[in-house]
mmCIF file of C-alpha atoms and ligand atoms in Angstrom:
data_model
loop_
_atom_site.group_PDB
_atom_site.id
_atom_site.type_symbol
_atom_site.label_atom_id
_atom_site.label_comp_id
_atom_site.label_asym_id
_atom_site.label_seq_id
_atom_site.Cartn_x
_atom_site.Cartn_y
_atom_site.Cartn_z
ATOM 1 C CA MET A 21 57.081 105.721 87.096
ATOM 2 C CA ALA A 22 59.831 105.948 84.505
ATOM 3 C CA LEU A 23 63.575 105.737 84.991
ATOM 4 C CA GLN A 24 65.180 108.928 86.260
ATOM 5 C CA LEU A 25 68.894 109.646 86.119
ATOM 6 C CA GLN A 26 71.049 112.072 88.059
ATOM 7 C CA PRO A 27 74.701 112.241 86.926
ATOM 8 C CA LEU A 28 77.236 111.668 89.729
ATOM 9 C CA HIS A 29 80.474 112.335 87.793
ATOM 10 C CA PRO A 30 81.464 114.517 84.816
ATOM 11 C CA LEU A 31 82.211 111.488 82.590
ATOM 12 C CA PHE A 32 80.013 108.568 83.652
ATOM 13 C CA VAL A 33 77.914 107.165 86.571
ATOM 14 C CA ALA A 34 74.360 108.215 87.367
ATOM 15 C CA GLN A 35 72.063 107.737 90.317
ATOM 16 C CA ALA A 36 69.016 105.882 89.027
ATOM 17 C CA SER A 37 65.509 105.980 90.480
ATOM 18 C CA GLY A 38 61.877 105.675 89.480
ATOM 19 C CA ILE A 39 61.870 101.873 89.144
ATOM 20 C CA ASP A 40 61.182 99.451 92.009
ATOM 21 C CA LEU A 41 63.854 96.767 91.672
ATOM 22 C CA THR A 42 61.940 94.371 93.934
ATOM 23 C CA LYS A 43 59.180 94.023 91.320
ATOM 24 C CA ALA A 44 59.260 92.358 87.916
ATOM 25 C CA LEU A 45 60.690 94.762 85.327
ATOM 26 C CA ARG A 46 58.629 95.751 82.313
ATOM 27 C CA ASP A 47 60.280 95.398 78.929
ATOM 28 C CA GLU A 48 60.427 99.180 78.589
ATOM 29 C CA ASP A 49 62.213 99.452 81.965
ATOM 30 C CA ILE A 50 64.856 96.962 80.844
ATOM 31 C CA LYS A 51 65.426 98.909 77.640
ATOM 32 C CA ALA A 52 65.632 102.211 79.526
ATOM 33 C CA ILE A 53 68.164 100.721 81.971
ATOM 34 C CA ASN A 54 70.221 99.364 79.054
ATOM 35 C CA ALA A 55 70.189 102.765 77.368
ATOM 36 C CA ALA A 56 71.314 104.357 80.642
ATOM 37 C CA MET A 57 74.056 101.732 81.030
ATOM 38 C CA ASN A 58 75.274 102.464 77.487
ATOM 39 C CA GLN A 59 75.525 106.130 78.389
ATOM 40 C CA TYR A 60 76.637 106.101 82.044
ATOM 41 C CA ALA A 61 78.232 102.614 82.417
ATOM 42 C CA VAL A 62 77.555 102.639 86.188
ATOM 43 C CA LEU A 63 74.156 103.109 87.822
ATOM 44 C CA VAL A 64 73.698 103.650 91.554
ATOM 45 C CA TRP A 65 70.320 102.745 93.084
ATOM 46 C CA LYS A 66 69.667 103.897 96.653
ATOM 47 C CA ASN A 67 67.390 102.290 99.255
ATOM 48 C CA GLN A 68 66.669 99.056 97.412
ATOM 49 C CA PRO A 69 66.562 96.400 100.128
ATOM 50 C CA LEU A 70 66.595 93.323 97.910
ATOM 51 C CA SER A 71 66.154 89.802 99.206
ATOM 52 C CA GLN A 72 68.405 87.153 97.666
ATOM 53 C CA GLU A 73 65.537 86.032 95.428
ATOM 54 C CA GLN A 74 64.741 89.598 94.376
ATOM 55 C CA GLN A 75 68.333 90.325 93.433
ATOM 56 C CA ILE A 76 68.422 87.152 91.329
ATOM 57 C CA ALA A 77 65.099 87.975 89.676
ATOM 58 C CA PHE A 78 66.136 91.562 88.888
ATOM 59 C CA SER A 79 69.507 90.465 87.496
ATOM 60 C CA GLU A 80 68.078 87.572 85.493
ATOM 61 C CA SER A 81 65.822 89.911 83.607
ATOM 62 C CA PHE A 82 69.019 90.959 81.786
ATOM 63 C CA GLY A 83 70.648 87.567 81.257
ATOM 64 C CA PRO A 84 71.466 84.129 82.672
ATOM 65 C CA LEU A 85 73.649 84.533 85.773
ATOM 66 C CA ASP A 86 77.191 83.236 85.830
ATOM 67 C CA ILE A 87 79.197 81.714 88.712
ATOM 68 C CA GLY A 88 82.598 83.101 87.548
ATOM 69 C CA LEU A 89 85.528 81.947 89.674
ATOM 70 C CA LYS A 90 83.467 79.354 91.532
ATOM 71 C CA ARG A 91 84.484 77.126 88.606
ATOM 72 C CA VAL A 92 87.987 77.118 90.089
ATOM 73 C CA PHE A 93 87.476 77.207 93.833
ATOM 74 C CA LYS A 94 84.482 74.939 94.410
ATOM 75 C CA ARG A 95 84.344 75.938 98.089
ATOM 76 C CA LYS A 96 81.382 75.372 100.328
ATOM 77 C CA GLU A 97 79.456 78.632 100.109
ATOM 78 C CA ARG A 98 77.544 80.644 102.674
ATOM 79 C CA LEU A 99 74.833 81.753 100.234
ATOM 80 C CA PRO A 100 72.731 78.765 99.188
ATOM 81 C CA ASP A 101 72.088 79.873 95.607
ATOM 82 C CA GLU A 102 75.238 79.581 93.495
ATOM 83 C CA ARG A 103 74.114 82.490 91.303
ATOM 84 C CA LEU A 104 74.851 84.841 94.233
ATOM 85 C CA ILE A 105 78.499 85.732 94.731
ATOM 86 C CA ASP A 106 79.317 86.356 98.370
ATOM 87 C CA ILE A 107 81.401 89.544 98.543
ATOM 88 C CA SER A 108 81.962 89.437 102.284
ATOM 89 C CA ASN A 109 84.445 88.674 105.032
ATOM 90 C CA VAL A 110 82.046 86.280 106.737
ATOM 91 C CA ASP A 111 82.533 82.535 107.264
ATOM 92 C CA LEU A 112 80.068 79.695 106.830
ATOM 93 C CA ASP A 113 79.286 79.950 110.549
ATOM 94 C CA GLY A 114 78.528 83.678 110.335
ATOM 95 C CA GLN A 115 81.785 84.782 112.002
ATOM 96 C CA ILE A 116 84.223 87.280 110.517
ATOM 97 C CA HIS A 117 87.086 85.479 108.746
ATOM 98 C CA ARG A 118 90.511 84.955 110.166
ATOM 99 C CA ARG A 119 92.930 87.497 108.740
ATOM 100 C CA ASP A 120 94.686 84.850 106.620
ATOM 101 C CA SER A 121 91.534 83.150 105.371
ATOM 102 C CA PRO A 122 91.574 82.116 101.675
ATOM 103 C CA LYS A 123 88.307 83.996 101.306
ATOM 104 C CA ASN A 124 90.089 87.217 102.251
ATOM 105 C CA LEU A 125 92.427 86.547 99.342
ATOM 106 C CA SER A 126 89.462 87.015 97.013
ATOM 107 C CA SER A 127 88.721 90.351 98.683
ATOM 108 C CA PHE A 128 92.319 91.464 98.175
ATOM 109 C CA ALA A 129 92.176 90.370 94.525
ATOM 110 C CA ASN A 130 89.063 92.546 94.236
ATOM 111 C CA GLN A 131 91.170 95.486 95.414
ATOM 112 C CA LEU A 132 93.159 95.352 92.144
ATOM 113 C CA TRP A 133 91.636 97.204 89.144
ATOM 114 C CA HIS A 134 89.662 94.659 87.138
ATOM 115 C CA SER A 135 86.722 93.862 84.925
ATOM 116 C CA ASP A 136 84.763 90.905 86.327
ATOM 117 C CA SER A 137 85.435 87.692 84.383
ATOM 118 C CA SER A 138 87.491 89.355 81.629
ATOM 119 C CA PHE A 139 89.407 86.064 81.830
ATOM 120 C CA MET A 140 86.459 84.245 80.274
ATOM 121 C CA SER A 141 84.886 84.208 76.887
ATOM 122 C CA PRO A 142 82.133 85.271 76.752
ATOM 123 C CA ARG A 143 83.103 87.901 79.333
ATOM 124 C CA ALA A 144 80.902 89.542 81.932
ATOM 125 C CA ALA A 145 78.405 92.152 80.770
ATOM 126 C CA TYR A 146 76.807 93.708 83.876
ATOM 127 C CA SER A 147 77.537 93.057 87.530
ATOM 128 C CA MET A 148 75.109 94.073 90.263
ATOM 129 C CA LEU A 149 76.458 94.561 93.780
ATOM 130 C CA HIS A 150 74.101 95.032 96.693
ATOM 131 C CA ALA A 151 75.240 96.246 100.126
ATOM 132 C CA LEU A 152 73.892 94.594 103.294
ATOM 133 C CA VAL A 153 76.504 95.435 105.945
ATOM 134 C CA ILE A 154 79.282 97.986 105.593
ATOM 135 C CA PRO A 155 82.256 98.818 107.818
ATOM 136 C CA SER A 156 82.316 102.138 109.655
ATOM 137 C CA GLU A 157 85.168 103.402 107.480
ATOM 138 C CA GLY A 158 86.791 102.488 104.152
ATOM 139 C CA GLY A 159 85.610 99.652 101.908
ATOM 140 C CA ASN A 160 84.564 102.012 99.119
ATOM 141 C CA THR A 161 84.384 100.735 95.561
ATOM 142 C CA GLU A 162 86.024 102.751 92.783
ATOM 143 C CA PHE A 163 85.115 102.672 89.105
ATOM 144 C CA CYS A 164 86.994 104.048 86.103
ATOM 145 C CA ASP A 165 85.675 104.918 82.659
ATOM 146 C CA LEU A 166 87.578 102.968 79.980
ATOM 147 C CA ARG A 167 85.859 104.905 77.175
ATOM 148 C CA ALA A 168 87.199 108.229 78.399
ATOM 149 C CA ALA A 169 90.553 106.512 79.006
ATOM 150 C CA HIS A 170 90.550 105.433 75.365
ATOM 151 C CA ASP A 171 89.516 108.832 74.063
ATOM 152 C CA GLU A 172 92.352 110.549 75.894
ATOM 153 C CA LEU A 173 95.111 108.245 74.650
ATOM 154 C CA PRO A 174 97.705 110.008 72.503
ATOM 155 C CA GLN A 175 97.064 109.371 68.791
ATOM 156 C CA ALA A 176 100.295 107.408 68.306
ATOM 157 C CA LEU A 177 99.398 105.059 71.149
ATOM 158 C CA LYS A 178 95.920 104.481 69.755
ATOM 159 C CA ALA A 179 97.519 103.505 66.441
ATOM 160 C CA GLU A 180 99.910 101.131 68.188
ATOM 161 C CA LEU A 181 97.163 99.499 70.220
ATOM 162 C CA LYS A 182 94.859 98.995 67.271
ATOM 163 C CA ASP A 183 96.301 95.600 66.360
ATOM 164 C CA LEU A 184 97.226 94.339 69.825
ATOM 165 C CA SER A 185 95.375 91.832 71.979
ATOM 166 C CA ALA A 186 95.911 90.819 75.577
ATOM 167 C CA GLU A 187 95.434 87.467 77.239
ATOM 168 C CA HIS A 188 93.461 87.575 80.502
ATOM 169 C CA TYR A 189 93.981 84.768 83.021
ATOM 170 C CA ALA A 190 91.748 83.934 85.989
ATOM 171 C CA LEU A 191 94.520 83.093 88.456
ATOM 172 C CA HIS A 192 96.882 85.939 87.600
ATOM 173 C CA THR A 193 95.672 88.146 90.470
ATOM 174 C CA ARG A 194 96.079 85.272 92.952
ATOM 175 C CA ILE A 195 99.604 84.605 91.712
ATOM 176 C CA LEU A 196 100.385 88.326 92.090
ATOM 177 C CA LEU A 197 99.170 88.109 95.682
ATOM 178 C CA GLY A 198 101.552 85.264 96.463
ATOM 179 C CA ASP A 199 99.092 82.409 96.150
ATOM 180 C CA ASP A 200 100.051 79.899 93.474
ATOM 181 C CA ALA A 201 99.236 76.600 95.128
ATOM 182 C CA TYR A 202 96.727 75.409 92.570
ATOM 183 C CA THR A 203 96.196 71.967 91.109
ATOM 184 C CA ASP A 204 96.532 71.483 87.351
ATOM 185 C CA GLU A 205 92.801 70.956 87.257
ATOM 186 C CA GLN A 206 92.219 74.354 88.915
ATOM 187 C CA LYS A 207 94.751 76.086 86.660
ATOM 188 C CA LYS A 208 92.912 74.786 83.620
ATOM 189 C CA ALA A 209 89.353 75.201 84.915
ATOM 190 C CA ILE A 210 89.021 78.554 83.121
ATOM 191 C CA PRO A 211 91.172 78.711 79.984
ATOM 192 C CA PRO A 212 92.571 82.228 79.368
ATOM 193 C CA ALA A 213 90.610 84.603 77.144
ATOM 194 C CA VAL A 214 92.045 86.965 74.553
ATOM 195 C CA TRP A 215 90.599 90.469 74.007
ATOM 196 C CA PRO A 216 91.789 93.288 71.777
ATOM 197 C CA LEU A 217 93.265 96.133 73.819
ATOM 198 C CA ILE A 218 90.857 98.467 72.042
ATOM 199 C CA THR A 219 87.353 97.069 71.812
ATOM 200 C CA GLU A 220 84.111 98.593 70.662
ATOM 201 C CA HIS A 221 81.326 98.636 73.212
ATOM 202 C CA PRO A 222 78.441 96.808 71.530
ATOM 203 C CA GLY A 223 75.749 99.054 73.037
ATOM 204 C CA SER A 224 77.248 102.527 72.736
ATOM 205 C CA LYS A 225 79.667 101.776 69.872
ATOM 206 C CA ARG A 226 82.258 103.773 71.803
ATOM 207 C CA SER A 227 85.885 102.628 71.773
ATOM 208 C CA VAL A 228 87.175 101.210 75.043
ATOM 209 C CA LEU A 229 90.717 100.727 76.351
ATOM 210 C CA PHE A 230 90.124 97.194 77.612
ATOM 211 C CA VAL A 231 92.835 96.678 80.223
ATOM 212 C CA GLY A 232 92.770 95.493 83.854
ATOM 213 C CA VAL A 233 94.769 93.307 86.173
ATOM 214 C CA HIS A 234 93.575 90.028 84.663
ATOM 215 C CA ALA A 235 95.538 90.916 81.488
ATOM 216 C CA HIS A 236 98.900 89.165 81.922
ATOM 217 C CA LYS A 237 100.238 88.894 78.361
ATOM 218 C CA ILE A 238 100.130 90.700 75.050
ATOM 219 C CA ILE A 239 99.882 88.261 72.172
ATOM 220 C CA GLY A 240 103.214 88.014 70.337
ATOM 221 C CA TRP A 241 105.151 90.111 72.883
ATOM 222 C CA PRO A 242 107.837 89.102 75.382
ATOM 223 C CA ILE A 243 106.234 88.756 78.823
ATOM 224 C CA ALA A 244 108.211 91.442 80.661
ATOM 225 C CA GLU A 245 107.704 94.071 77.974
ATOM 226 C CA ALA A 246 103.994 93.251 77.876
ATOM 227 C CA ARG A 247 103.587 93.469 81.660
ATOM 228 C CA ILE A 248 105.231 96.895 81.803
ATOM 229 C CA PHE A 249 103.129 98.200 78.907
ATOM 230 C CA LEU A 250 99.928 96.775 80.445
ATOM 231 C CA SER A 251 100.792 98.388 83.734
ATOM 232 C CA ASP A 252 101.392 101.768 82.009
ATOM 233 C CA LEU A 253 98.044 101.483 80.232
ATOM 234 C CA LEU A 254 96.321 100.624 83.498
ATOM 235 C CA GLU A 255 97.946 103.627 85.139
ATOM 236 C CA HIS A 256 96.649 105.824 82.317
ATOM 237 C CA ALA A 257 93.121 104.382 82.586
ATOM 238 C CA THR A 258 92.862 104.844 86.331
ATOM 239 C CA GLN A 259 93.888 108.493 86.619
ATOM 240 C CA ARG A 260 91.744 110.309 89.141
ATOM 241 C CA ARG A 261 89.815 112.235 86.514
ATOM 242 C CA PHE A 262 88.450 108.944 85.123
ATOM 243 C CA VAL A 263 87.472 107.580 88.561
ATOM 244 C CA TYR A 264 84.236 107.648 90.556
ATOM 245 C CA THR A 265 84.349 106.529 94.193
ATOM 246 C CA HIS A 266 81.257 104.873 95.613
ATOM 247 C CA GLU A 267 80.833 105.275 99.355
ATOM 248 C CA TRP A 268 78.414 102.515 100.273
ATOM 249 C CA GLU A 269 75.250 102.840 102.303
ATOM 250 C CA VAL A 270 73.204 99.811 103.299
ATOM 251 C CA GLY A 271 70.547 99.144 100.648
ATOM 252 C CA ASP A 272 72.620 100.484 97.740
ATOM 253 C CA MET A 273 72.604 98.488 94.539
ATOM 254 C CA VAL A 274 75.325 99.455 92.098
ATOM 255 C CA MET A 275 75.337 97.971 88.627
ATOM 256 C CA TRP A 276 78.200 98.412 86.203
ATOM 257 C CA ASP A 277 79.115 97.401 82.693
ATOM 258 C CA ASN A 278 82.309 95.331 82.758
ATOM 259 C CA ARG A 279 82.868 96.036 79.052
ATOM 260 C CA SER A 280 83.360 99.770 79.577
ATOM 261 C CA THR A 281 84.637 100.166 83.150
ATOM 262 C CA LEU A 282 87.084 98.740 85.664
ATOM 263 C CA HIS A 283 86.493 98.658 89.386
ATOM 264 C CA ARG A 284 88.315 97.870 92.603
ATOM 265 C CA GLY A 285 87.430 97.589 96.263
ATOM 266 C CA ARG A 286 89.301 99.729 98.803
ATOM 267 C CA ARG A 287 90.917 98.771 102.072
ATOM 268 C CA TYR A 288 88.955 98.548 105.301
ATOM 269 C CA ASP A 289 89.370 97.155 108.794
ATOM 270 C CA LEU A 290 89.061 93.384 108.265
ATOM 271 C CA THR A 291 87.833 92.864 111.812
ATOM 272 C CA GLN A 292 84.667 94.754 110.858
ATOM 273 C CA ARG A 293 81.880 93.032 108.982
ATOM 274 C CA ARG A 294 81.402 93.855 105.284
ATOM 275 C CA GLU A 295 78.706 91.993 103.390
ATOM 276 C CA LEU A 296 77.676 92.537 99.830
ATOM 277 C CA ARG A 297 76.111 90.208 97.282
ATOM 278 C CA ARG A 298 76.966 90.195 93.604
ATOM 279 C CA THR A 299 75.196 88.872 90.556
ATOM 280 C CA THR A 300 76.822 88.883 87.108
ATOM 281 C CA PHE A 301 75.728 87.824 83.673
ATOM 282 C CA ASN A 302 77.865 87.348 80.604
ATOM 283 C CA ASP A 303 77.790 88.953 77.206
ATOM 284 C CA VAL A 304 75.964 86.029 75.595
ATOM 285 C CA PRO A 305 73.597 86.230 72.620
ATOM 286 C CA GLU A 306 70.582 85.454 74.812
ATOM 287 C CA ALA A 307 71.299 88.404 77.159
ATOM 288 C CA ASN A 308 68.641 91.073 77.160
ATOM 289 C CA LEU A 309 70.801 94.087 76.296
ATOM 290 C CA ALA A 310 68.657 95.901 73.756
ATOM 291 C CA ALA A 311 68.251 99.590 74.521
ATOM 292 C CA SER A 312 65.307 100.314 72.235
HETATM 293 C C1 OGA B 430 83.070 92.640 92.930
HETATM 294 C C2 OGA B 430 84.172 93.496 93.420
HETATM 295 C C3 OGA B 430 84.738 95.185 95.039
HETATM 296 C C4 OGA B 430 84.287 95.563 96.401
HETATM 297 O O1 OGA B 430 82.113 92.452 93.675
HETATM 298 O O2 OGA B 430 83.155 92.197 91.783
HETATM 299 O O3 OGA B 430 85.185 93.582 92.775
HETATM 300 O O4 OGA B 430 84.432 96.743 96.756
HETATM 301 N N1 OGA B 430 83.941 94.145 94.564
HETATM 302 O O5 OGA B 430 83.803 94.692 97.126
HETATM 303 MN MN1 MN B 431 84.840 92.626 90.750
#
């Protein structure tokens, strides 16, 4: 069967079906998914119970998987394969974390609007997040469309942004959350990355307002002025009309393009189990992003 798409929002996001993600993808399926990602930026797949190996195999058909922030934290992980990122509140022994666990800090950082790994160069292309256990309430994931956010900027602001670039730093969200006890080695493990505030999406050629909470400086600007401007731009980009809210069901697989969207997790009762698994690949030349 061929890929089918059902829009879920006026601007972006479609429910995708017609392809079995547990099986090897044909080249034409990969191209059709890339074309859909260029158009919709977020695809929601329902009822796709993927094993760890199947999620890796599906994701790797698009590009080599990246470990992201594991470069900094180097913790012992619950999931044996380092290509899987454990988006959960579960400890190595299978118990729900203590409230003040460092792992919960990562979940809180995920509740700030961000693009995965925008603090690296190359940055993340797609992320794939698969739901295994969800709390009875809350814990949604929200996405915003940075193309629409760009298109609706006032003309004068677009002109001002044209020549500006922001620096994105991996530990900025942690510092914001009151955690700055890092060694020099950790602080330097991922050198900051610089991205223009308006970028062109390589697949769709659409202009994107590339902001997000990892952006902590504007090149050449005083810090305070930059932070206020970045926070205004983020507020613009995340207005409700640009946002889709995903209410998870077990077996959902949501994939998004980090170059054209931001996302954030939403609050939930931390004493309830929430388990998702993420895979991410970067925008590297060997990624399989052709749409035709
Ligand atoms: C992620 C992320 C948000 C969530 O997996 O990259 O930001 O709702 N997740 O868990
Ligand atoms: Mn994320």
